[in-house]
Short mmCIF file of C-alpha atoms and ligand atoms in Angstrom, two decimals:
data_model
loop_
_atom_site.label_atom_id
_atom_site.label_comp_id
_atom_site.label_asym_id
_atom_site.label_seq_id
_atom_site.Cartn_x
_atom_site.Cartn_y
_atom_site.Cartn_z
CA MET F 1 8.06 -6.11 -24.81
CA LYS F 2 10.91 -5.56 -22.32
CA ARG F 3 9.98 -2.95 -19.78
CA GLU F 4 12.67 -0.55 -18.60
CA THR F 5 13.08 -1.31 -14.88
CA VAL F 6 14.82 0.18 -11.89
CA ILE F 7 15.29 -2.16 -8.94
CA VAL F 8 15.03 -1.21 -5.30
CA LEU F 9 17.18 -3.60 -3.31
CA ASP F 10 15.62 -3.70 0.12
CA PHE F 11 17.84 -3.86 3.20
CA GLY F 12 14.94 -3.58 5.63
CA GLY F 13 14.34 0.16 5.37
CA GLN F 14 10.96 1.58 6.25
CA TYR F 15 10.76 3.70 3.09
CA ASN F 16 11.31 0.98 0.49
CA GLN F 17 7.85 1.36 -1.08
CA LEU F 18 8.20 5.08 -1.07
CA ILE F 19 11.41 4.89 -3.11
CA ALA F 20 9.65 2.71 -5.69
CA ARG F 21 6.69 5.09 -5.87
CA ARG F 22 8.91 8.11 -6.31
CA VAL F 23 10.74 6.40 -9.15
CA ARG F 24 7.45 5.52 -10.78
CA GLU F 25 6.35 9.13 -10.48
CA CYS F 26 9.18 9.72 -12.97
CA ASN F 27 7.33 7.31 -15.33
CA VAL F 28 9.99 4.68 -14.76
CA TYR F 29 8.87 1.21 -13.72
CA CYS F 30 10.38 0.11 -10.40
CA GLU F 31 10.26 -3.11 -8.40
CA ILE F 32 11.36 -3.99 -4.88
CA TYR F 33 13.52 -7.04 -4.17
CA SER F 34 14.93 -8.31 -0.90
CA TYR F 35 18.71 -8.21 -0.41
CA LYS F 36 18.39 -11.98 -0.17
CA THR F 37 17.47 -12.16 -3.86
CA ASP F 38 19.87 -14.20 -5.93
CA PHE F 39 22.33 -12.12 -7.94
CA GLU F 40 21.52 -14.13 -11.08
CA LYS F 41 17.88 -13.12 -10.76
CA ILE F 42 18.79 -9.44 -10.45
CA LYS F 43 21.05 -9.72 -13.50
CA ALA F 44 18.34 -11.44 -15.51
CA ILE F 45 16.05 -8.44 -15.03
CA GLN F 46 18.66 -6.28 -16.76
CA PRO F 47 17.82 -3.26 -14.64
CA LYS F 48 18.56 0.23 -15.88
CA GLY F 49 19.50 1.18 -12.33
CA ILE F 50 19.57 -0.18 -8.79
CA ILE F 51 18.79 1.64 -5.55
CA PHE F 52 19.98 0.28 -2.19
CA THR F 53 17.53 1.23 0.56
CA GLY F 54 18.14 2.28 4.12
CA GLY F 55 17.92 -0.20 6.96
CA PRO F 56 18.17 -0.38 10.74
CA ASN F 57 21.51 -2.26 10.99
CA SER F 58 25.17 -1.35 11.25
CA CYS F 59 26.81 -2.65 8.12
CA TYR F 60 30.14 -3.44 9.85
CA LEU F 61 28.60 -5.81 12.41
CA PRO F 62 28.48 -9.56 11.78
CA GLY F 63 25.16 -10.75 10.37
CA ALA F 64 24.18 -7.33 8.95
CA PRO F 65 22.37 -7.45 5.58
CA THR F 66 24.79 -7.29 2.72
CA TYR F 67 25.15 -8.17 -0.96
CA THR F 68 27.73 -9.58 -3.29
CA LYS F 69 30.38 -7.04 -4.34
CA GLU F 70 29.95 -8.27 -7.90
CA ILE F 71 26.91 -6.05 -8.18
CA PHE F 72 29.22 -3.02 -8.45
CA GLU F 73 30.89 -4.58 -11.48
CA LEU F 74 27.66 -5.02 -13.42
CA GLY F 75 28.07 -1.63 -15.05
CA VAL F 76 24.55 -0.73 -13.90
CA PRO F 77 24.22 2.61 -12.06
CA ILE F 78 23.64 2.21 -8.33
CA LEU F 79 22.33 4.72 -5.82
CA GLY F 80 22.84 3.85 -2.16
CA ILE F 81 20.55 5.56 0.34
CA CYS F 82 21.41 5.81 4.06
CA TYR F 83 22.28 2.23 5.07
CA GLY F 84 22.67 1.57 1.35
CA SER F 85 25.28 4.34 1.09
CA GLN F 86 27.18 2.98 4.10
CA LEU F 87 27.09 -0.56 2.75
CA MET F 88 28.40 0.63 -0.59
CA MET F 89 31.36 2.35 1.11
CA HIS F 90 31.95 -0.59 3.47
CA LEU F 91 32.01 -3.14 0.64
CA LEU F 92 34.22 -1.02 -1.59
CA GLY F 93 36.90 -0.26 0.98
CA GLY F 94 35.68 2.86 2.79
CA LYS F 95 35.04 3.11 6.51
CA VAL F 96 31.76 3.24 8.41
CA GLU F 97 31.55 3.69 12.16
CA LYS F 98 29.36 5.03 14.91
CA ALA F 99 28.87 8.75 14.32
CA PRO F 100 30.17 11.19 16.95
CA VAL F 101 26.92 13.14 16.42
CA ARG F 102 23.69 11.39 15.54
CA GLU F 103 21.78 13.27 12.84
CA TYR F 104 18.01 13.09 12.84
CA GLY F 105 15.45 15.30 11.12
CA LYS F 106 15.59 18.07 8.54
CA ILE F 107 19.19 19.09 8.05
CA GLU F 108 20.73 21.65 5.73
CA VAL F 109 22.96 19.96 3.20
CA THR F 110 25.47 21.74 0.98
CA VAL F 111 25.68 20.06 -2.42
CA ASP F 112 28.13 20.18 -5.26
CA GLN F 113 25.91 21.06 -8.22
CA LYS F 114 28.38 19.66 -10.71
CA SER F 115 27.27 16.18 -9.69
CA LYS F 116 24.77 14.63 -12.12
CA LEU F 117 22.70 13.68 -9.08
CA PHE F 118 22.36 17.30 -7.98
CA GLU F 119 21.81 19.02 -11.30
CA ASN F 120 19.41 21.95 -10.76
CA VAL F 121 19.34 21.29 -7.01
CA SER F 122 19.99 24.36 -4.83
CA GLU F 123 23.44 24.59 -3.29
CA LYS F 124 21.93 24.62 0.20
CA THR F 125 19.03 22.22 0.43
CA ILE F 126 17.04 20.71 3.28
CA CYS F 127 17.29 16.91 3.48
CA TRP F 128 15.93 14.25 5.82
CA MET F 129 18.60 12.52 7.87
CA SER F 130 18.20 9.59 10.23
CA HIS F 131 21.44 7.83 11.07
CA ASN F 132 23.58 6.69 13.99
CA ASP F 133 26.51 5.45 11.91
CA TYR F 134 28.38 7.60 9.45
CA ILE F 135 30.91 7.26 6.70
CA SER F 136 34.27 8.36 8.08
CA GLU F 137 36.35 7.43 5.03
CA LEU F 138 35.34 7.24 1.39
CA ALA F 139 36.03 4.13 -0.64
CA PRO F 140 38.83 4.52 -3.21
CA GLY F 141 37.66 6.18 -6.42
CA PHE F 142 34.88 8.15 -4.69
CA THR F 143 34.63 11.90 -4.24
CA VAL F 144 32.43 13.82 -1.87
CA SER F 145 29.44 15.60 -3.45
CA ALA F 146 27.60 16.93 -0.39
CA HIS F 147 28.19 17.59 3.30
CA THR F 148 26.47 18.93 6.40
CA ALA F 149 27.85 20.59 9.52
CA ASP F 150 28.18 17.20 11.23
CA CYS F 151 28.50 14.83 8.32
CA PRO F 152 31.54 15.25 6.07
CA TYR F 153 30.22 12.74 3.51
CA ALA F 154 26.50 13.40 3.12
CA ALA F 155 26.73 12.35 -0.53
CA MET F 156 29.50 10.78 -2.59
CA GLU F 157 30.04 9.33 -6.00
CA ASN F 158 32.27 7.49 -8.38
CA ALA F 159 30.88 9.11 -11.52
CA GLU F 160 32.98 7.00 -13.85
CA LYS F 161 31.50 3.78 -12.45
CA ARG F 162 28.08 5.44 -12.06
CA LEU F 163 27.94 4.68 -8.33
CA TYR F 164 26.18 7.30 -6.20
CA ALA F 165 25.35 7.42 -2.51
CA THR F 166 23.46 9.72 -0.16
CA GLN F 167 23.45 9.54 3.61
CA PHE F 168 20.09 11.34 3.60
CA HIS F 169 16.75 10.08 2.26
CA PRO F 170 15.80 11.69 -1.08
CA GLU F 171 12.55 9.67 -1.17
CA VAL F 172 10.81 11.31 1.79
CA LEU F 173 8.93 14.55 1.25
CA HIS F 174 10.93 16.28 4.01
CA THR F 175 13.85 16.25 1.59
CA GLN F 176 12.71 19.31 -0.31
CA GLU F 177 14.44 18.56 -3.60
CA GLY F 178 14.48 14.78 -3.20
CA GLN F 179 12.25 14.09 -6.19
CA LYS F 180 14.59 16.13 -8.38
CA MET F 181 17.53 14.03 -7.14
CA LEU F 182 15.75 10.74 -7.87
CA SER F 183 14.69 12.04 -11.24
CA ASN F 184 18.32 13.06 -11.91
CA PHE F 185 19.40 9.54 -10.98
CA VAL F 186 16.95 7.72 -13.25
CA PHE F 187 17.29 10.08 -16.22
CA ASN F 188 20.76 11.69 -16.03
CA VAL F 189 22.60 8.72 -14.60
CA CYS F 190 20.63 5.62 -15.65
CA GLY F 191 19.50 7.08 -18.96
CA CYS F 192 15.91 5.92 -18.60
CA ALA F 193 13.40 7.00 -21.23
CA GLY F 194 10.37 7.16 -18.88
CA ASP F 195 8.12 4.74 -20.73
CA TRP F 196 5.93 3.71 -17.76
CA LYS F 197 2.60 5.37 -18.56
CA MET F 198 -0.89 4.28 -17.62
CA ASP F 199 -2.47 4.52 -21.07
CA SER F 200 0.06 2.12 -22.53
CA PHE F 201 -0.11 -0.07 -19.42
CA VAL F 202 -3.88 -0.46 -19.83
CA GLU F 203 -3.62 -1.14 -23.53
CA GLN F 204 -0.82 -3.70 -23.10
CA SER F 205 -2.56 -5.40 -20.17
CA ILE F 206 -5.78 -5.84 -22.12
CA LYS F 207 -3.84 -7.38 -24.99
CA ALA F 208 -1.87 -9.67 -22.67
CA ILE F 209 -5.02 -10.79 -20.84
CA ARG F 210 -6.73 -11.58 -24.15
CA GLU F 211 -3.80 -13.71 -25.25
CA LYS F 212 -3.55 -15.52 -21.95
CA VAL F 213 -7.26 -16.26 -21.59
CA GLY F 214 -7.90 -17.39 -25.16
CA ASP F 215 -11.42 -18.79 -25.17
CA GLY F 216 -11.28 -19.69 -21.45
CA LYS F 217 -13.83 -18.65 -18.89
CA VAL F 218 -12.94 -16.05 -16.30
CA LEU F 219 -14.38 -15.44 -12.88
CA CYS F 220 -13.83 -12.12 -11.19
CA ALA F 221 -14.02 -11.53 -7.50
CA LEU F 222 -15.77 -8.19 -7.34
CA SER F 223 -15.99 -6.33 -4.04
CA GLY F 224 -17.06 -2.96 -5.40
CA GLY F 225 -13.86 -1.39 -4.13
CA VAL F 226 -11.56 0.56 -6.42
CA ASP F 227 -9.12 -2.28 -7.08
CA SER F 228 -11.53 -5.03 -7.96
CA SER F 229 -13.75 -2.63 -9.93
CA VAL F 230 -10.80 -1.54 -12.07
CA ALA F 231 -9.74 -5.18 -12.49
CA ALA F 232 -13.29 -6.18 -13.50
CA VAL F 233 -13.69 -3.43 -16.07
CA MET F 234 -10.24 -4.21 -17.50
CA LEU F 235 -11.21 -7.87 -17.84
CA ALA F 236 -14.59 -6.98 -19.32
CA LYS F 237 -12.81 -4.94 -22.00
CA ALA F 238 -10.42 -7.81 -22.66
CA VAL F 239 -12.73 -10.81 -22.76
CA GLY F 240 -16.31 -9.52 -22.65
CA GLU F 241 -18.86 -12.31 -22.33
CA GLN F 242 -16.30 -14.83 -21.10
CA LEU F 243 -16.19 -12.95 -17.81
CA THR F 244 -18.51 -13.52 -14.88
CA CYS F 245 -18.29 -11.27 -11.85
CA VAL F 246 -19.18 -12.69 -8.48
CA PHE F 247 -19.93 -10.33 -5.69
CA VAL F 248 -19.94 -11.95 -2.28
CA ASP F 249 -21.93 -10.15 0.32
CA HIS F 250 -20.14 -11.48 3.38
CA GLY F 251 -22.29 -9.48 5.73
CA LEU F 252 -19.30 -7.33 6.63
CA LEU F 253 -19.98 -4.53 4.17
CA ARG F 254 -20.86 -0.97 5.02
CA LYS F 255 -24.52 -0.04 5.38
CA ASN F 256 -26.42 -0.51 2.08
CA GLU F 257 -23.20 -1.24 0.24
CA GLY F 258 -24.36 -4.53 -1.21
CA ASP F 259 -27.23 -2.83 -2.98
CA GLU F 260 -25.02 0.01 -4.15
CA VAL F 261 -22.53 -2.39 -5.74
CA GLU F 262 -25.37 -4.25 -7.42
CA ALA F 263 -26.76 -1.01 -8.79
CA VAL F 264 -23.44 -0.23 -10.54
CA PHE F 265 -22.31 -3.66 -11.72
CA GLY F 266 -25.61 -5.57 -11.75
CA PRO F 267 -28.01 -6.14 -14.65
CA ASP F 268 -29.37 -2.59 -14.52
CA GLY F 269 -25.96 -0.96 -14.31
CA PRO F 270 -23.89 0.61 -17.10
CA TYR F 271 -21.43 -2.24 -17.62
CA ASN F 272 -23.58 -5.08 -18.85
CA LEU F 273 -21.55 -7.64 -16.92
CA ASN F 274 -22.51 -11.21 -16.06
CA PHE F 275 -23.07 -10.43 -12.40
CA ILE F 276 -23.86 -12.83 -9.58
CA ARG F 277 -24.55 -11.67 -6.06
CA VAL F 278 -24.04 -14.29 -3.37
CA ASN F 279 -25.63 -13.56 -0.02
CA ALA F 280 -23.33 -15.45 2.31
CA GLN F 281 -23.74 -13.51 5.53
CA GLU F 282 -24.71 -16.45 7.74
CA ARG F 283 -21.90 -18.57 6.43
CA PHE F 284 -19.26 -15.99 7.32
CA TYR F 285 -20.77 -15.23 10.72
CA SER F 286 -20.74 -18.90 11.66
CA LYS F 287 -17.10 -19.31 10.60
CA LEU F 288 -16.17 -16.24 12.64
CA LYS F 289 -18.04 -17.36 15.75
CA GLY F 290 -15.80 -17.18 18.80
CA VAL F 291 -12.80 -15.87 16.82
CA GLU F 292 -11.16 -12.78 18.32
CA GLU F 293 -7.66 -12.57 16.90
CA PRO F 294 -7.51 -10.17 13.91
CA GLU F 295 -5.08 -12.20 11.84
CA ARG F 296 -7.24 -15.32 12.26
CA LYS F 297 -10.29 -13.33 11.19
CA ARG F 298 -8.46 -12.15 8.07
CA LYS F 299 -7.42 -15.68 7.20
CA ILE F 300 -10.89 -17.11 7.77
CA ILE F 301 -12.61 -14.40 5.71
CA GLY F 302 -10.03 -14.72 2.92
CA GLU F 303 -10.34 -18.47 2.79
CA GLU F 304 -14.14 -18.46 2.93
CA PHE F 305 -14.16 -16.03 0.02
CA ILE F 306 -12.21 -18.45 -2.11
CA ARG F 307 -14.51 -21.33 -1.13
CA VAL F 308 -17.56 -19.33 -2.13
CA PHE F 309 -15.96 -18.49 -5.45
CA GLU F 310 -15.03 -22.08 -6.10
CA GLU F 311 -18.62 -23.12 -5.50
CA GLU F 312 -19.97 -20.42 -7.78
CA ALA F 313 -17.45 -21.39 -10.43
CA LYS F 314 -18.63 -24.99 -10.31
CA LYS F 315 -22.20 -23.81 -10.84
CA ILE F 316 -21.15 -21.79 -13.86
CA GLY F 317 -19.30 -24.77 -15.31
CA ARG F 318 -15.71 -24.85 -16.41
CA VAL F 319 -13.78 -21.84 -15.06
CA ASP F 320 -10.16 -21.44 -15.95
CA PHE F 321 -9.11 -18.16 -14.46
CA LEU F 322 -9.84 -16.27 -11.26
CA VAL F 323 -9.28 -12.50 -11.28
CA GLN F 324 -8.21 -10.66 -8.18
CA GLY F 325 -7.62 -6.96 -7.57
CA THR F 326 -4.34 -7.42 -5.69
CA ILE F 327 -2.12 -4.35 -5.92
CA TYR F 328 1.61 -3.89 -5.37
CA PRO F 329 1.55 -2.68 -1.74
CA ASP F 330 -0.48 -5.82 -0.86
CA VAL F 331 2.29 -7.91 -2.33
CA VAL F 332 5.08 -6.03 -0.57
CA GLU F 333 3.30 -5.73 2.80
CA SER F 334 2.56 -9.44 2.78
CA GLY F 335 6.31 -10.00 2.78
CA VAL F 336 6.36 -11.54 -0.69
CA GLY F 337 8.52 -9.00 -2.49
CA GLY F 338 10.69 -6.97 -0.20
CA GLU F 339 12.33 -7.37 3.15
CA SER F 340 9.96 -5.46 5.41
CA THR F 341 8.31 -7.39 8.22
CA VAL F 342 4.77 -8.70 7.74
CA ILE F 343 2.49 -6.19 9.41
CA LYS F 344 -0.75 -7.94 8.49
CA SER F 345 -1.63 -10.57 5.93
CA HIS F 346 -3.52 -8.89 3.18
CA HIS F 347 -6.76 -10.23 2.02
CA ASN F 348 -5.69 -11.01 -1.48
CA VAL F 349 -2.25 -12.42 -0.91
CA GLY F 350 -1.36 -13.67 2.56
CA GLY F 351 -4.93 -14.81 3.13
CA LEU F 352 -4.97 -17.05 0.10
CA PRO F 353 -5.35 -20.72 0.99
CA ASP F 354 -2.76 -23.16 -0.34
CA TYR F 355 -5.23 -25.01 -2.44
CA VAL F 356 -7.20 -22.98 -4.95
CA ASP F 357 -9.40 -24.80 -7.40
CA PHE F 358 -8.72 -22.75 -10.53
CA LYS F 359 -6.26 -23.20 -13.31
CA GLU F 360 -4.69 -19.83 -12.74
CA ILE F 361 -5.15 -16.54 -10.95
CA ILE F 362 -4.99 -13.32 -12.94
CA GLU F 363 -3.97 -10.23 -11.01
CA PRO F 364 -3.88 -7.43 -13.58
CA LEU F 365 -3.04 -4.74 -11.00
CA ARG F 366 -0.36 -6.64 -9.13
CA ASP F 367 2.35 -4.24 -10.28
CA LEU F 368 0.48 -1.02 -9.51
CA PHE F 369 0.45 1.37 -6.60
CA LYS F 370 -2.93 2.79 -5.60
CA ASP F 371 -2.57 6.10 -7.41
CA GLU F 372 -1.63 4.16 -10.54
CA VAL F 373 -4.74 1.97 -10.17
CA ARG F 374 -6.87 5.10 -10.09
CA LYS F 375 -5.16 6.45 -13.19
CA ALA F 376 -5.77 3.10 -14.92
CA GLY F 377 -9.43 3.32 -13.82
CA LEU F 378 -9.81 6.73 -15.43
CA GLU F 379 -8.13 5.43 -18.59
CA LEU F 380 -10.76 2.68 -18.64
CA GLY F 381 -13.54 5.24 -18.44
CA ILE F 382 -14.71 4.34 -14.94
CA PRO F 383 -16.56 7.27 -13.35
CA GLU F 384 -14.59 9.42 -10.93
CA TYR F 385 -16.86 8.79 -7.97
CA LEU F 386 -15.93 5.10 -8.16
CA VAL F 387 -12.28 5.67 -8.93
CA PHE F 388 -11.73 8.04 -6.01
CA ARG F 389 -13.65 6.04 -3.41
CA GLN F 390 -12.04 5.83 -0.03
CA PRO F 391 -10.42 2.44 0.54
CA PHE F 392 -12.29 -0.35 2.26
CA PRO F 393 -10.43 -3.49 3.32
CA GLY F 394 -11.35 -6.86 1.82
CA PRO F 395 -12.19 -8.38 5.22
CA GLY F 396 -14.54 -5.43 5.71
CA LEU F 397 -16.14 -4.72 9.05
CA GLY F 398 -14.82 -8.08 10.22
CA ILE F 399 -11.63 -6.27 11.18
CA ARG F 400 -13.33 -3.06 12.31
CA ILE F 401 -15.03 -4.97 15.08
CA ILE F 402 -12.53 -5.67 17.81
CA GLY F 403 -12.98 -9.15 19.24
CA GLU F 404 -15.69 -11.56 18.19
CA VAL F 405 -17.87 -10.65 15.21
CA THR F 406 -21.62 -11.08 15.61
CA ALA F 407 -24.56 -9.96 13.51
CA GLU F 408 -25.57 -7.57 16.27
CA LYS F 409 -22.14 -5.94 16.37
CA VAL F 410 -22.06 -5.66 12.58
CA LYS F 411 -25.33 -3.74 12.71
CA MET F 412 -23.91 -1.40 15.38
CA VAL F 413 -20.77 -0.57 13.48
CA GLN F 414 -22.67 -0.20 10.18
CA ASP F 415 -25.06 2.30 11.70
CA ALA F 416 -22.37 4.24 13.54
CA ASP F 417 -20.18 4.31 10.44
CA ALA F 418 -23.03 5.53 8.23
CA ILE F 419 -23.69 8.41 10.64
CA TRP F 420 -20.01 9.34 10.81
CA ARG F 421 -19.68 9.30 7.02
CA GLU F 422 -22.84 11.33 6.64
CA GLU F 423 -21.67 13.99 9.09
CA ILE F 424 -18.21 14.19 7.57
CA ALA F 425 -19.66 14.58 4.07
CA ARG F 426 -22.28 17.08 5.21
CA ALA F 427 -19.50 19.29 6.60
CA GLY F 428 -17.44 18.96 3.40
CA TRP F 429 -14.65 17.10 5.18
CA ASP F 430 -14.88 14.11 2.84
CA LYS F 431 -12.66 16.08 0.43
CA LYS F 432 -10.15 16.98 3.14
CA VAL F 433 -9.47 13.54 4.61
CA ASN F 434 -8.41 10.38 2.79
CA GLN F 435 -10.11 7.76 4.90
CA TYR F 436 -12.70 7.90 7.65
CA PHE F 437 -14.80 5.27 9.32
CA ALA F 438 -16.14 3.95 12.60
CA ALA F 439 -14.94 0.86 14.40
CA LEU F 440 -16.53 -1.00 17.27
CA THR F 441 -14.22 -1.41 20.22
CA ASN F 442 -14.68 -4.45 22.39
CA MET F 443 -14.83 -2.22 25.40
CA LYS F 444 -18.03 -1.97 27.41
CA SER F 445 -18.41 0.68 30.05
CA VAL F 446 -20.95 2.21 32.32
CA GLY F 447 -23.09 5.05 31.12
CA VAL F 448 -26.32 6.71 32.05
CA MET F 449 -29.28 7.27 29.77
CA GLY F 450 -32.43 8.84 31.08
CA ASP F 451 -32.37 7.61 34.65
CA GLU F 452 -31.06 4.21 33.68
CA ARG F 453 -27.59 2.80 34.13
CA THR F 454 -26.25 1.36 30.87
CA TYR F 455 -23.38 -1.01 30.26
CA ASP F 456 -22.69 -0.77 26.55
CA TYR F 457 -20.07 -0.55 23.83
CA ALA F 458 -17.74 2.26 22.80
CA VAL F 459 -17.47 3.23 19.13
CA ALA F 460 -14.17 4.62 17.86
CA LEU F 461 -14.22 7.22 15.11
CA ARG F 462 -11.26 7.51 12.81
CA ALA F 463 -10.31 9.97 10.09
CA VAL F 464 -6.86 10.25 8.58
CA THR F 465 -4.96 12.26 6.04
CA THR F 466 -2.35 10.47 4.03
CA THR F 467 -0.76 10.61 0.61
CA ASP F 468 0.31 7.00 0.36
CA PHE F 469 -1.55 5.04 3.10
CA MET F 470 1.85 3.85 4.34
CA THR F 471 2.04 6.66 6.84
CA ALA F 472 -0.91 8.73 8.00
CA GLU F 473 -1.93 11.45 10.39
CA SER F 474 -5.06 11.63 12.45
CA ALA F 475 -7.17 14.44 10.97
CA GLU F 476 -8.01 17.47 13.09
CA ILE F 477 -11.74 17.25 12.52
CA PRO F 478 -13.53 20.23 14.08
CA TRP F 479 -15.05 19.42 17.41
CA GLU F 480 -18.57 20.35 16.33
CA ILE F 481 -18.55 17.62 13.66
CA ILE F 482 -17.29 15.01 16.10
CA GLY F 483 -19.83 16.26 18.65
CA ARG F 484 -22.72 16.05 16.21
CA ALA F 485 -21.76 12.54 15.12
CA THR F 486 -21.30 11.49 18.74
CA SER F 487 -24.71 12.59 19.86
CA ARG F 488 -26.37 11.00 16.84
CA ILE F 489 -24.52 7.72 17.36
CA VAL F 490 -25.36 7.36 21.05
CA ASN F 491 -28.96 8.31 20.34
CA GLU F 492 -29.54 6.31 17.18
CA VAL F 493 -27.38 3.22 17.60
CA LYS F 494 -28.58 0.75 20.17
CA HIS F 495 -26.03 -0.58 22.68
CA VAL F 496 -23.53 2.18 22.11
CA ASN F 497 -23.12 4.58 25.03
CA ARG F 498 -19.70 6.07 24.34
CA VAL F 499 -17.79 7.49 21.35
CA VAL F 500 -14.05 8.11 21.20
CA TYR F 501 -11.93 9.74 18.50
CA ASP F 502 -8.69 8.02 17.53
CA CYS F 503 -5.87 10.60 17.59
CA THR F 504 -3.10 8.18 16.67
CA GLY F 505 -1.05 8.45 13.52
CA LYS F 506 0.50 5.64 11.49
CA PRO F 507 3.01 4.72 12.75
CA PRO F 508 2.66 3.77 15.55
CA ALA F 509 -0.97 2.73 14.86
CA THR F 510 -2.28 1.48 11.54
CA ILE F 511 -5.05 3.21 9.62
CA GLU F 512 -7.47 0.40 10.26
CA PHE F 513 -8.65 -0.05 13.84
CA GLU F 514 -8.36 -3.80 14.13
P1 LIG H 601 -3.38 -0.12 7.48
O1 LIG H 601 -4.48 -0.47 8.44
O2 LIG H 601 -2.44 -1.26 7.25
O3 LIG H 601 -4.10 0.14 6.11
O4 LIG H 601 -2.67 1.14 7.87
C1 LIG H 601 -3.55 0.79 5.01
C2 LIG H 601 -4.64 0.88 3.98
O5 LIG H 601 -4.96 -0.43 3.50
C3 LIG H 601 -6.31 -0.73 3.71
N1 LIG H 601 -6.38 -2.16 4.07
C4 LIG H 601 -6.73 -3.14 3.23
N2 LIG H 601 -7.12 -3.12 1.95
N3 LIG H 601 -7.36 -5.48 1.96
C5 LIG H 601 -7.44 -4.29 1.32
O6 LIG H 601 -7.80 -4.29 0.15
C6 LIG H 601 -6.98 -5.59 3.25
O7 LIG H 601 -6.92 -6.67 3.82
C7 LIG H 601 -6.65 -4.36 3.91
N4 LIG H 601 -6.23 -4.06 5.18
C8 LIG H 601 -6.07 -2.71 5.23
C9 LIG H 601 -6.75 0.19 4.82
O8 LIG H 601 -8.15 0.42 4.78
C10 LIG H 601 -5.93 1.42 4.53
O9 LIG H 601 -6.51 2.20 3.52
#
């Protein structure tokens, strides 16, 4: 069945994923493509609408990202945002130049409510602006539909050709009525029906998996995290006994986690899965010996995972398909889909070795954002406590230990992390923050314990609030909770004599401390 799709054409903007998520919140499926994507490919998708993202360049300078003008003749509605709006004007005969006044932040915009884009939007509305260039002349055929004190063309349109453009960013939450504008675009302008719903996604995926797998054997890489758990249960519903789940305990899991995963998915758990637990701690530690660079650690752990699976598969006999819980942000952040720079290679995508000894890889969640994965999990009847687990990266504590990973350091970070999680939960803060954990810094410093001088490690505590894990803020955890955790950690965890709290947001840091 053809799925109604809106395309985000990525010109290097930092909010590209956010645009796609906002569109999907309207129950319209949305995918991100680089501006380098062939026009024929874009046409073949038959999108219901196209959104040009922002980007850091000046569209009038040589070498700036651009696209073929033919796209405006497709008859498909286009919304240009920020750089995308400037590019649209530039390509169609308007003028873009350096703005006399740079606009940055929340700015009051006056809109013309007769525009389909601004239907039911207040006449004066706060929008997020971030631009150095501005549109000084509209392209022929366009009319202005919004302005600010400093920006004469804050929004413009050629309604007949269904081309719309906003200098501001409707996708960010600072734009108070941004979601309404995007919803107006996809429904009023593009005429979407809004058929992207999780119940039908789950049902269709199960059917498609069944058809694809036939009577083949399937091996699922189960980590116990939300993504792979949802993938495993989806596969179990699709192919039942043909599925075997392999859980690799790489020795980089949180304290007691291996046993907890086994309790849920193992022989005594509710799912009745073929479940194999592989205790491969030593194997991973020896591969990681002497390795300090985080990207190398990610690659090594990712590759070793695949090797372990291949070996298990051989023991089981013929295995045709490998299931992975890759989700859409993994794909985009690994630089596969959009244009954004590779921040880190994700476990399931960038870390995949070139040679994988399976017929095919099935990634049933590859199109989903995290909140959609959780919705799919609930549709599948997975209990809420599993579905709403805080995220834990595939490479596990391997990347929460700065520098070389050793068994001794793993034990330190496991114990410190367990204390931190316990104290956060005890104080009820587990409901108020979205992710919290301890990391082991590679920093040793002098301390004093009893009458003895110590020279030991510092643990970093982290807790963040975020809605999308693409940006995050350091949580203002009350001092007494941090204090209680600190004194327990230095008392209970050997070789730790100092605890610090990470106050950095993302950006400029990342959520993980790696
Ligand atoms: P960062 O550190 O990039 O993390 O701000 C964003 C979110 O992604 C999680 N994360 C991962 N999840 N495999 C995963 O499944 C990975 O390799 C990985 N690296 C980071 C991280 O915990 C946070 O929730």
